[in-house]
């Protein structure tokens, strides 16, 4: 692969006008984060205090694929809990008691608020304090909200990590804190790179177990691995830690820029930096090159989902040669994605929030080659002839840092490759008019009925 | 408050969505926060629908609370009407909106839209998905069905199929052909595939086929009361039930039973010698009430299994299923807690589970084969091929589906005879299952989170006995192990020898 395109003039997309939309949102709520957080934090249990809907969401998002008893559950509010609040607290204590007596392996318990618990003003913070005292020395009880009226999808992880921060012990040690729940294998790669750069004390949030919780204090600097961690960053700053602003570590360029920002902070020698990163950089470029061919000049449209959209657009346009049409994001946190926005050449419409009907109109009018969207929209758009990539895969799959850069690009090529292969035999597909469920009834609405 | 890990049913508004999504020309405005839009993926991913469900979620946020959620709801109704131009609008609240008490029905009525607006009461903290579907369909029928003249020839409506229903897509085809064989036309299939205009025409049929009582019983009863339309009581799943169904139709219509059974193979397959090995297999049946009732009958009368336990998760059918349990001499398990179901299965050690996707996972964990007979649905329950449960073809499909997880007849003997043979050695598994051996009982579950306390914590297997145990074919080894441990525990034996193993075998011999 050739060198990276030159950085855009001026501030890139940093100061372009943003289309703000307020209409129907087609996104998950913050509870969804539990699906990956409970795998990451091996001795934590996530107890949602909510409704049958919340339980159903978790199960649908998880795809009912966990065979043993998972480390999350929903305390479903019933009619009688809604009548009087004193009651609900007692009920909660009883459920927690029952749970913890059965699961002695649980060292951290998160009480996770939902829309119903918030609307009835069930005070989970007080409940967590009360229960923390009761189970002192055995299980720490924390709380955060994953409700759909407060949080969007990945914000659940943000709220969870922010809730851990006050529980972190104080330290004055000079250290780097890497923030964001990454798959263990990816986290290990990052720690190795940072270690090779000579950074002595590197800790992570969240830690894999409660015992390994990191300290925090005035000599702590932190780097975020995910763009959606604004509240966690704020909480760390309140504990005296300082944020190292950087593009996010997606792709070769992003990873290098992320590491370089840290290296500058720690005064890492330039030669050492080159030595440590040269080989993995070359590997990453080589791995991306394979996808570059497929992705080059293809037009991509992002529906708002995980807040990864801006850094990904930066990666796909700069490293894979794609053209971004619209980059939708649920929130545009310029304080965090500013560096990525600056690297993103002007051109795409940056949009924040959503009015799904209108956005579908825009997507269909734009006829992008690839559309990144949620699971609810993917098949309907495919049926309209658009090629889609499920956004949720981007948070479930290891995609950060050098060794995953090729995999990340590959995630976007696969749908394009597949559509191209199917198109080689038009008699099989016969255009976008194929429809599933043909037997469902005599008549089918025309495919035009989508929007 | 009740702790739930996995649930069999979603909230009632998901039932309402199943009705709306199955239909055409209706739109559902649901007052709900953004996260509730996850329900769309059930339809677009699990059922692979190529359209978004016709549902507008208001997606109110915390900042709207107390100020403007009502306006938000009205705007959403207006916008949905303008954009989709439905023939009828249904409106309701999800669990969160129920708490803020905006009264979607009242708000929508005040808009004076030029189409029928049907308000739904969906008590999220008391009821569940099936209730939501039944109630929604009932309200739609009640609001839209108009008195009309009966059709000249004899016709029936097929009531109950919805979006995301277990094999509803193909059952409709099968039942339609059963009716056609008798010279009866189908007037309307509803809710699936029908529009408000067709709902208005429901009373033109001479009778109703209540295919799924879970989702259409309230509507069928109301139509009977209001328009004097009788409805069938037998759900035609299984050979015996299909015959009874046809007899019922004959009685209602005065027409003789006529049916083309040329493609029905299940009775002969069941009678053929290879099926001998099915005799007396102990099965546990769990699912929704209707599918459990039909499956239990097929299991006993058509497959010659022994029903060793049964139950259902939808309380609306508790009474029926309890009565059914009495008929079969077992106590019915009525619960929506999958841990209770798991316990029952562990205790009963059936040789086959006829259950839902939930029981399929339980079976995997316990090493017991499982065939799926009921919702909650999974992407696997929407196969590309035609695969009904109802009617003659349904009976064929059920035979294949239930036999598939079991080790085939002759193969069972070969495994016993040649169990040390390299090809038949016990990790090989049934030959038609792609070579992966079922996991051993007591081995680590798929996700090693909590070990279920098993007998092996208290009794120790001596080496010889353990070796002997390994010689027992894998598909009965789990039972042998548990039985032996239970036998040992009962007698206070803490070490299991070969003798204990065979004493236990003799003790449990049937
Ligand atoms: S949006 Fe609210 S009510 Fe719906 S699943 Fe999420 S937390 Fe539960």
PDB file of C-alpha atoms in Angstrom, chain B residues 89-319:
ATOM      1  CA  UNK B  89     -53.967   2.972  13.328  1.00  0.00           C
ATOM      2  CA  UNK B  90     -53.403   1.083  16.542  1.00  0.00           C
ATOM      3  CA  UNK B  91     -51.919   2.893  19.504  1.00  0.00           C
ATOM      4  CA  UNK B  92     -50.496   1.709  22.777  1.00  0.00           C
ATOM      5  CA  UNK B  93     -47.909   2.133  25.488  1.00  0.00           C
ATOM      6  CA  UNK B  94     -44.885   0.071  26.410  1.00  0.00           C
ATOM      7  CA  UNK B  95     -43.953  -0.621  30.028  1.00  0.00           C
ATOM      8  CA  UNK B  96     -42.302   2.767  30.534  1.00  0.00           C
ATOM      9  CA  UNK B  97     -45.038   4.784  28.857  1.00  0.00           C
ATOM     10  CA  UNK B  98     -47.612   2.946  30.947  1.00  0.00           C
ATOM     11  CA  UNK B  99     -46.003   4.542  34.003  1.00  0.00           C
ATOM     12  CA  UNK B 100     -46.147   8.073  32.654  1.00  0.00           C
ATOM     13  CA  UNK B 101     -49.871   7.685  31.936  1.00  0.00           C
ATOM     14  CA  UNK B 102     -50.195   9.757  28.796  1.00  0.00           C
ATOM     15  CA  UNK B 103     -53.294   7.878  27.609  1.00  0.00           C
ATOM     16  CA  UNK B 104     -52.291   7.140  24.004  1.00  0.00           C
ATOM     17  CA  UNK B 105     -55.871   6.120  23.167  1.00  0.00           C
ATOM     18  CA  UNK B 106     -57.331   9.451  24.265  1.00  0.00           C
ATOM     19  CA  UNK B 107     -54.577  11.488  22.635  1.00  0.00           C
ATOM     20  CA  UNK B 108     -54.892   9.676  19.324  1.00  0.00           C
ATOM     21  CA  UNK B 109     -58.696   9.937  19.307  1.00  0.00           C
ATOM     22  CA  UNK B 110     -58.403  13.694  19.803  1.00  0.00           C
ATOM     23  CA  UNK B 111     -56.442  13.987  16.570  1.00  0.00           C
ATOM     24  CA  UNK B 112     -59.527  13.242  14.487  1.00  0.00           C
ATOM     25  CA  UNK B 113     -57.653  11.211  11.937  1.00  0.00           C
ATOM     26  CA  UNK B 114     -59.848  10.101   9.033  1.00  0.00           C
ATOM     27  CA  UNK B 115     -59.172   6.416   9.781  1.00  0.00           C
ATOM     28  CA  UNK B 116     -60.160   4.109  12.627  1.00  0.00           C
ATOM     29  CA  UNK B 117     -57.873   4.520  15.632  1.00  0.00           C
ATOM     30  CA  UNK B 118     -57.767   1.492  17.881  1.00  0.00           C
ATOM     31  CA  UNK B 119     -56.462   1.973  21.418  1.00  0.00           C
ATOM     32  CA  UNK B 120     -54.827  -0.935  23.189  1.00  0.00           C
ATOM     33  CA  UNK B 121     -54.584  -1.637  26.894  1.00  0.00           C
ATOM     34  CA  UNK B 122     -51.419  -3.638  27.402  1.00  0.00           C
ATOM     35  CA  UNK B 123     -50.752  -4.099  31.093  1.00  0.00           C
ATOM     36  CA  UNK B 124     -46.997  -4.628  30.950  1.00  0.00           C
ATOM     37  CA  UNK B 125     -46.546  -5.424  34.601  1.00  0.00           C
ATOM     38  CA  UNK B 126     -49.120  -8.181  34.659  1.00  0.00           C
ATOM     39  CA  UNK B 127     -49.332  -9.783  31.278  1.00  0.00           C
ATOM     40  CA  UNK B 128     -47.074 -10.978  28.490  1.00  0.00           C
ATOM     41  CA  UNK B 129     -46.564 -11.371  24.773  1.00  0.00           C
ATOM     42  CA  UNK B 130     -49.299 -13.891  23.965  1.00  0.00           C
ATOM     43  CA  UNK B 131     -51.852 -11.859  25.858  1.00  0.00           C
ATOM     44  CA  UNK B 132     -50.720  -8.786  23.925  1.00  0.00           C
ATOM     45  CA  UNK B 133     -51.238 -10.540  20.607  1.00  0.00           C
ATOM     46  CA  UNK B 134     -54.612 -11.973  21.583  1.00  0.00           C
ATOM     47  CA  UNK B 135     -55.857  -8.662  22.951  1.00  0.00           C
ATOM     48  CA  UNK B 136     -54.603  -6.657  19.971  1.00  0.00           C
ATOM     49  CA  UNK B 137     -56.218  -8.944  17.458  1.00  0.00           C
ATOM     50  CA  UNK B 138     -59.423  -8.932  19.472  1.00  0.00           C
ATOM     51  CA  UNK B 139     -59.516  -5.124  19.571  1.00  0.00           C
ATOM     52  CA  UNK B 140     -58.830  -4.890  15.851  1.00  0.00           C
ATOM     53  CA  UNK B 141     -61.613  -7.340  15.074  1.00  0.00           C
ATOM     54  CA  UNK B 142     -64.005  -5.674  17.483  1.00  0.00           C
ATOM     55  CA  UNK B 143     -63.381  -2.251  15.979  1.00  0.00           C
ATOM     56  CA  UNK B 144     -63.350  -3.234  12.334  1.00  0.00           C
ATOM     57  CA  UNK B 145     -65.552  -6.282  11.735  1.00  0.00           C
ATOM     58  CA  UNK B 146     -68.884  -5.259  10.224  1.00  0.00           C
ATOM     59  CA  UNK B 147     -72.084  -7.243   9.899  1.00  0.00           C
ATOM     60  CA  UNK B 148     -72.213  -8.609   6.388  1.00  0.00           C
ATOM     61  CA  UNK B 149     -73.934 -11.261   4.390  1.00  0.00           C
ATOM     62  CA  UNK B 150     -72.501 -14.758   4.515  1.00  0.00           C
ATOM     63  CA  UNK B 151     -70.705 -15.900   1.377  1.00  0.00           C
ATOM     64  CA  UNK B 152     -72.755 -18.003  -1.022  1.00  0.00           C
ATOM     65  CA  UNK B 153     -70.491 -21.025  -0.811  1.00  0.00           C
ATOM     66  CA  UNK B 154     -69.244 -22.310   2.487  1.00  0.00           C
ATOM     67  CA  UNK B 155     -66.174 -20.430   3.690  1.00  0.00           C
ATOM     68  CA  UNK B 156     -64.025 -20.253   6.796  1.00  0.00           C
ATOM     69  CA  UNK B 157     -61.622 -17.756   8.304  1.00  0.00           C
ATOM     70  CA  UNK B 158     -58.311 -19.008   9.633  1.00  0.00           C
ATOM     71  CA  UNK B 159     -57.592 -17.153  12.853  1.00  0.00           C
ATOM     72  CA  UNK B 160     -54.363 -16.878  14.786  1.00  0.00           C
ATOM     73  CA  UNK B 161     -51.323 -16.713  12.513  1.00  0.00           C
ATOM     74  CA  UNK B 162     -49.096 -13.722  13.352  1.00  0.00           C
ATOM     75  CA  UNK B 163     -45.673 -12.409  12.571  1.00  0.00           C
ATOM     76  CA  UNK B 164     -42.941 -14.303  14.369  1.00  0.00           C
ATOM     77  CA  UNK B 165     -45.189 -17.301  14.938  1.00  0.00           C
ATOM     78  CA  UNK B 166     -43.889 -20.827  15.149  1.00  0.00           C
ATOM     79  CA  UNK B 167     -44.391 -22.258  11.626  1.00  0.00           C
ATOM     80  CA  UNK B 168     -47.481 -20.100  11.065  1.00  0.00           C
ATOM     81  CA  UNK B 169     -46.308 -19.302   7.541  1.00  0.00           C
ATOM     82  CA  UNK B 170     -46.574 -22.924   6.428  1.00  0.00           C
ATOM     83  CA  UNK B 171     -49.463 -24.030   8.640  1.00  0.00           C
ATOM     84  CA  UNK B 172     -51.706 -21.583   6.783  1.00  0.00           C
ATOM     85  CA  UNK B 173     -50.965 -23.329   3.500  1.00  0.00           C
ATOM     86  CA  UNK B 174     -51.592 -26.744   4.991  1.00  0.00           C
ATOM     87  CA  UNK B 175     -54.874 -25.857   6.694  1.00  0.00           C
ATOM     88  CA  UNK B 176     -56.088 -24.039   3.594  1.00  0.00           C
ATOM     89  CA  UNK B 177     -55.546 -27.201   1.587  1.00  0.00           C
ATOM     90  CA  UNK B 178     -57.381 -29.305   4.194  1.00  0.00           C
ATOM     91  CA  UNK B 179     -60.353 -26.970   3.890  1.00  0.00           C
ATOM     92  CA  UNK B 180     -60.173 -26.865   0.114  1.00  0.00           C
ATOM     93  CA  UNK B 181     -60.232 -30.669  -0.010  1.00  0.00           C
ATOM     94  CA  UNK B 182     -63.587 -30.487   1.693  1.00  0.00           C
ATOM     95  CA  UNK B 183     -64.841 -27.909  -0.769  1.00  0.00           C
ATOM     96  CA  UNK B 184     -64.533 -25.050   1.676  1.00  0.00           C
ATOM     97  CA  UNK B 185     -62.948 -21.782   0.642  1.00  0.00           C
ATOM     98  CA  UNK B 186     -60.945 -19.558   2.909  1.00  0.00           C
ATOM     99  CA  UNK B 187     -62.578 -16.196   3.395  1.00  0.00           C
ATOM    100  CA  UNK B 188     -59.826 -14.416   5.337  1.00  0.00           C
ATOM    101  CA  UNK B 189     -56.638 -15.486   7.088  1.00  0.00           C
ATOM    102  CA  UNK B 190     -56.014 -13.149  10.011  1.00  0.00           C
ATOM    103  CA  UNK B 191     -54.119 -11.416  11.416  1.00  0.00           C
ATOM    104  CA  UNK B 192     -51.314 -12.635   9.107  1.00  0.00           C
ATOM    105  CA  UNK B 193     -51.695 -11.234   5.621  1.00  0.00           C
ATOM    106  CA  UNK B 194     -55.008  -9.453   6.216  1.00  0.00           C
ATOM    107  CA  UNK B 195     -55.825  -5.784   5.864  1.00  0.00           C
ATOM    108  CA  UNK B 196     -58.428  -3.757   7.765  1.00  0.00           C
ATOM    109  CA  UNK B 197     -60.756  -4.092   4.749  1.00  0.00           C
ATOM    110  CA  UNK B 198     -60.524  -7.862   5.021  1.00  0.00           C
ATOM    111  CA  UNK B 199     -61.024  -7.774   8.776  1.00  0.00           C
ATOM    112  CA  UNK B 200     -64.292  -5.988   8.096  1.00  0.00           C
ATOM    113  CA  UNK B 201     -65.258  -8.998   5.947  1.00  0.00           C
ATOM    114  CA  UNK B 202     -64.596 -11.622   8.637  1.00  0.00           C
ATOM    115  CA  UNK B 203     -68.298 -12.076   9.472  1.00  0.00           C
ATOM    116  CA  UNK B 204     -68.976 -13.215   5.887  1.00  0.00           C
ATOM    117  CA  UNK B 205     -67.458 -16.620   6.643  1.00  0.00           C
ATOM    118  CA  UNK B 206     -69.599 -19.479   7.877  1.00  0.00           C
ATOM    119  CA  UNK B 207     -67.213 -20.462  10.613  1.00  0.00           C
ATOM    120  CA  UNK B 208     -63.758 -19.841  12.018  1.00  0.00           C
ATOM    121  CA  UNK B 209     -60.777 -22.130  12.289  1.00  0.00           C
ATOM    122  CA  UNK B 210     -59.078 -21.197  15.535  1.00  0.00           C
ATOM    123  CA  UNK B 211     -55.613 -22.300  14.564  1.00  0.00           C
ATOM    124  CA  UNK B 212     -53.734 -20.797  17.503  1.00  0.00           C
ATOM    125  CA  UNK B 213     -55.837 -20.167  20.594  1.00  0.00           C
ATOM    126  CA  UNK B 214     -52.879 -18.268  22.129  1.00  0.00           C
ATOM    127  CA  UNK B 215     -53.292 -15.392  19.710  1.00  0.00           C
ATOM    128  CA  UNK B 216     -56.899 -15.476  18.551  1.00  0.00           C
ATOM    129  CA  UNK B 217     -59.202 -17.028  21.122  1.00  0.00           C
ATOM    130  CA  UNK B 218     -60.679 -13.745  22.347  1.00  0.00           C
ATOM    131  CA  UNK B 219     -61.455 -12.721  18.771  1.00  0.00           C
ATOM    132  CA  UNK B 220     -62.962 -16.119  17.920  1.00  0.00           C
ATOM    133  CA  UNK B 221     -65.211 -16.037  20.989  1.00  0.00           C
ATOM    134  CA  UNK B 222     -66.350 -12.520  20.220  1.00  0.00           C
ATOM    135  CA  UNK B 223     -67.120 -13.418  16.598  1.00  0.00           C
ATOM    136  CA  UNK B 224     -69.094 -16.406  17.786  1.00  0.00           C
ATOM    137  CA  UNK B 225     -71.131 -14.284  20.169  1.00  0.00           C
ATOM    138  CA  UNK B 226     -71.622 -11.372  17.817  1.00  0.00           C
ATOM    139  CA  UNK B 227     -71.982 -12.942  14.402  1.00  0.00           C
ATOM    140  CA  UNK B 228     -72.989 -16.440  15.272  1.00  0.00           C
ATOM    141  CA  UNK B 229     -69.831 -17.879  13.794  1.00  0.00           C
ATOM    142  CA  UNK B 230     -68.850 -21.166  15.392  1.00  0.00           C
ATOM    143  CA  UNK B 231     -65.158 -21.933  15.707  1.00  0.00           C
ATOM    144  CA  UNK B 232     -63.234 -25.195  15.669  1.00  0.00           C
ATOM    145  CA  UNK B 233     -61.860 -26.435  18.980  1.00  0.00           C
ATOM    146  CA  UNK B 234     -59.298 -28.922  17.706  1.00  0.00           C
ATOM    147  CA  UNK B 235     -55.942 -27.677  16.515  1.00  0.00           C
ATOM    148  CA  UNK B 236     -55.035 -29.906  13.554  1.00  0.00           C
ATOM    149  CA  UNK B 237     -51.485 -30.781  14.561  1.00  0.00           C
ATOM    150  CA  UNK B 238     -50.854 -34.522  14.443  1.00  0.00           C
ATOM    151  CA  UNK B 239     -52.688 -37.216  12.509  1.00  0.00           C
ATOM    152  CA  UNK B 240     -55.331 -37.926  15.145  1.00  0.00           C
ATOM    153  CA  UNK B 241     -55.950 -34.245  15.762  1.00  0.00           C
ATOM    154  CA  UNK B 242     -56.225 -33.548  12.044  1.00  0.00           C
ATOM    155  CA  UNK B 243     -58.830 -36.293  11.697  1.00  0.00           C
ATOM    156  CA  UNK B 244     -60.760 -34.870  14.651  1.00  0.00           C
ATOM    157  CA  UNK B 245     -60.483 -31.425  13.138  1.00  0.00           C
ATOM    158  CA  UNK B 246     -61.932 -32.622   9.841  1.00  0.00           C
ATOM    159  CA  UNK B 247     -64.758 -34.327  11.700  1.00  0.00           C
ATOM    160  CA  UNK B 248     -65.456 -31.093  13.526  1.00  0.00           C
ATOM    161  CA  UNK B 249     -65.508 -29.167  10.265  1.00  0.00           C
ATOM    162  CA  UNK B 250     -67.883 -31.768   8.821  1.00  0.00           C
ATOM    163  CA  UNK B 251     -70.180 -31.359  11.774  1.00  0.00           C
ATOM    164  CA  UNK B 252     -70.193 -27.566  11.539  1.00  0.00           C
ATOM    165  CA  UNK B 253     -70.731 -27.463   7.777  1.00  0.00           C
ATOM    166  CA  UNK B 254     -72.749 -30.604   7.228  1.00  0.00           C
ATOM    167  CA  UNK B 255     -70.282 -31.635   4.547  1.00  0.00           C
ATOM    168  CA  UNK B 256     -68.753 -35.110   4.473  1.00  0.00           C
ATOM    169  CA  UNK B 257     -65.087 -35.501   5.419  1.00  0.00           C
ATOM    170  CA  UNK B 258     -62.974 -35.530   2.297  1.00  0.00           C
ATOM    171  CA  UNK B 259     -59.259 -35.420   2.352  1.00  0.00           C
ATOM    172  CA  UNK B 260     -56.364 -36.354   0.147  1.00  0.00           C
ATOM    173  CA  UNK B 261     -54.061 -38.367   2.379  1.00  0.00           C
ATOM    174  CA  UNK B 262     -51.832 -39.614  -0.400  1.00  0.00           C
ATOM    175  CA  UNK B 263     -48.812 -37.737   0.895  1.00  0.00           C
ATOM    176  CA  UNK B 264     -49.309 -38.663   4.545  1.00  0.00           C
ATOM    177  CA  UNK B 265     -46.447 -40.998   5.487  1.00  0.00           C
ATOM    178  CA  UNK B 266     -46.190 -40.606   9.232  1.00  0.00           C
ATOM    179  CA  UNK B 267     -48.486 -43.530  10.239  1.00  0.00           C
ATOM    180  CA  UNK B 268     -46.556 -46.006   8.096  1.00  0.00           C
ATOM    181  CA  UNK B 269     -43.192 -44.633   9.159  1.00  0.00           C
ATOM    182  CA  UNK B 270     -44.265 -45.014  12.739  1.00  0.00           C
ATOM    183  CA  UNK B 271     -45.441 -48.600  12.110  1.00  0.00           C
ATOM    184  CA  UNK B 272     -42.356 -49.690  10.161  1.00  0.00           C
ATOM    185  CA  UNK B 273     -39.887 -51.889  12.014  1.00  0.00           C
ATOM    186  CA  UNK B 274     -37.159 -49.329  12.205  1.00  0.00           C
ATOM    187  CA  UNK B 275     -39.418 -47.352  14.525  1.00  0.00           C
ATOM    188  CA  UNK B 276     -39.562 -50.161  17.056  1.00  0.00           C
ATOM    189  CA  UNK B 277     -36.773 -48.497  18.943  1.00  0.00           C
ATOM    190  CA  UNK B 278     -39.019 -45.487  19.544  1.00  0.00           C
ATOM    191  CA  UNK B 279     -41.286 -47.558  21.750  1.00  0.00           C
ATOM    192  CA  UNK B 280     -41.564 -46.267  25.266  1.00  0.00           C
ATOM    193  CA  UNK B 281     -38.929 -43.565  24.905  1.00  0.00           C
ATOM    194  CA  UNK B 282     -39.475 -41.226  27.795  1.00  0.00           C
ATOM    195  CA  UNK B 283     -40.206 -37.716  26.598  1.00  0.00           C
ATOM    196  CA  UNK B 284     -40.630 -34.416  28.387  1.00  0.00           C
ATOM    197  CA  UNK B 285     -42.922 -31.912  26.655  1.00  0.00           C
ATOM    198  CA  UNK B 286     -42.753 -28.170  27.271  1.00  0.00           C
ATOM    199  CA  UNK B 287     -43.800 -25.087  25.339  1.00  0.00           C
ATOM    200  CA  UNK B 288     -46.903 -23.005  24.777  1.00  0.00           C
ATOM    201  CA  UNK B 289     -50.160 -24.638  25.793  1.00  0.00           C
ATOM    202  CA  UNK B 290     -51.433 -25.403  22.313  1.00  0.00           C
ATOM    203  CA  UNK B 291     -48.263 -27.001  21.027  1.00  0.00           C
ATOM    204  CA  UNK B 292     -47.814 -28.967  24.225  1.00  0.00           C
ATOM    205  CA  UNK B 293     -51.311 -30.351  24.007  1.00  0.00           C
ATOM    206  CA  UNK B 294     -50.873 -31.432  20.417  1.00  0.00           C
ATOM    207  CA  UNK B 295     -47.338 -32.738  20.950  1.00  0.00           C
ATOM    208  CA  UNK B 296     -48.301 -34.829  23.954  1.00  0.00           C
ATOM    209  CA  UNK B 297     -51.012 -36.544  21.972  1.00  0.00           C
ATOM    210  CA  UNK B 298     -48.717 -37.253  19.034  1.00  0.00           C
ATOM    211  CA  UNK B 299     -46.010 -38.477  21.392  1.00  0.00           C
ATOM    212  CA  UNK B 300     -48.272 -40.956  23.074  1.00  0.00           C
ATOM    213  CA  UNK B 301     -50.693 -42.082  20.405  1.00  0.00           C
ATOM    214  CA  UNK B 302     -48.664 -41.765  17.226  1.00  0.00           C
ATOM    215  CA  UNK B 303     -45.046 -42.273  18.278  1.00  0.00           C
ATOM    216  CA  UNK B 304     -45.697 -44.617  21.244  1.00  0.00           C
ATOM    217  CA  UNK B 305     -43.480 -42.592  23.521  1.00  0.00           C
ATOM    218  CA  UNK B 306     -44.048 -42.358  27.226  1.00  0.00           C
ATOM    219  CA  UNK B 307     -44.796 -38.806  28.307  1.00  0.00           C
ATOM    220  CA  UNK B 308     -42.874 -38.584  31.582  1.00  0.00           C
ATOM    221  CA  UNK B 309     -43.500 -34.911  32.180  1.00  0.00           C
ATOM    222  CA  UNK B 310     -45.145 -31.910  30.569  1.00  0.00           C
ATOM    223  CA  UNK B 311     -45.901 -28.297  31.130  1.00  0.00           C
ATOM    224  CA  UNK B 312     -46.391 -24.884  29.609  1.00  0.00           C
ATOM    225  CA  UNK B 313     -45.086 -21.358  30.159  1.00  0.00           C
ATOM    226  CA  UNK B 314     -48.224 -19.402  29.378  1.00  0.00           C
ATOM    227  CA  UNK B 315     -50.423 -19.248  32.429  1.00  0.00           C
ATOM    228  CA  UNK B 316     -53.500 -18.586  30.307  1.00  0.00           C
ATOM    229  CA  UNK B 317     -53.388 -22.298  29.472  1.00  0.00           C
ATOM    230  CA  UNK B 318     -52.515 -23.554  32.936  1.00  0.00           C
ATOM    231  CA  UNK B 319     -55.898 -25.122  33.481  1.00  0.00           C
TER     232      UNK B 319
END
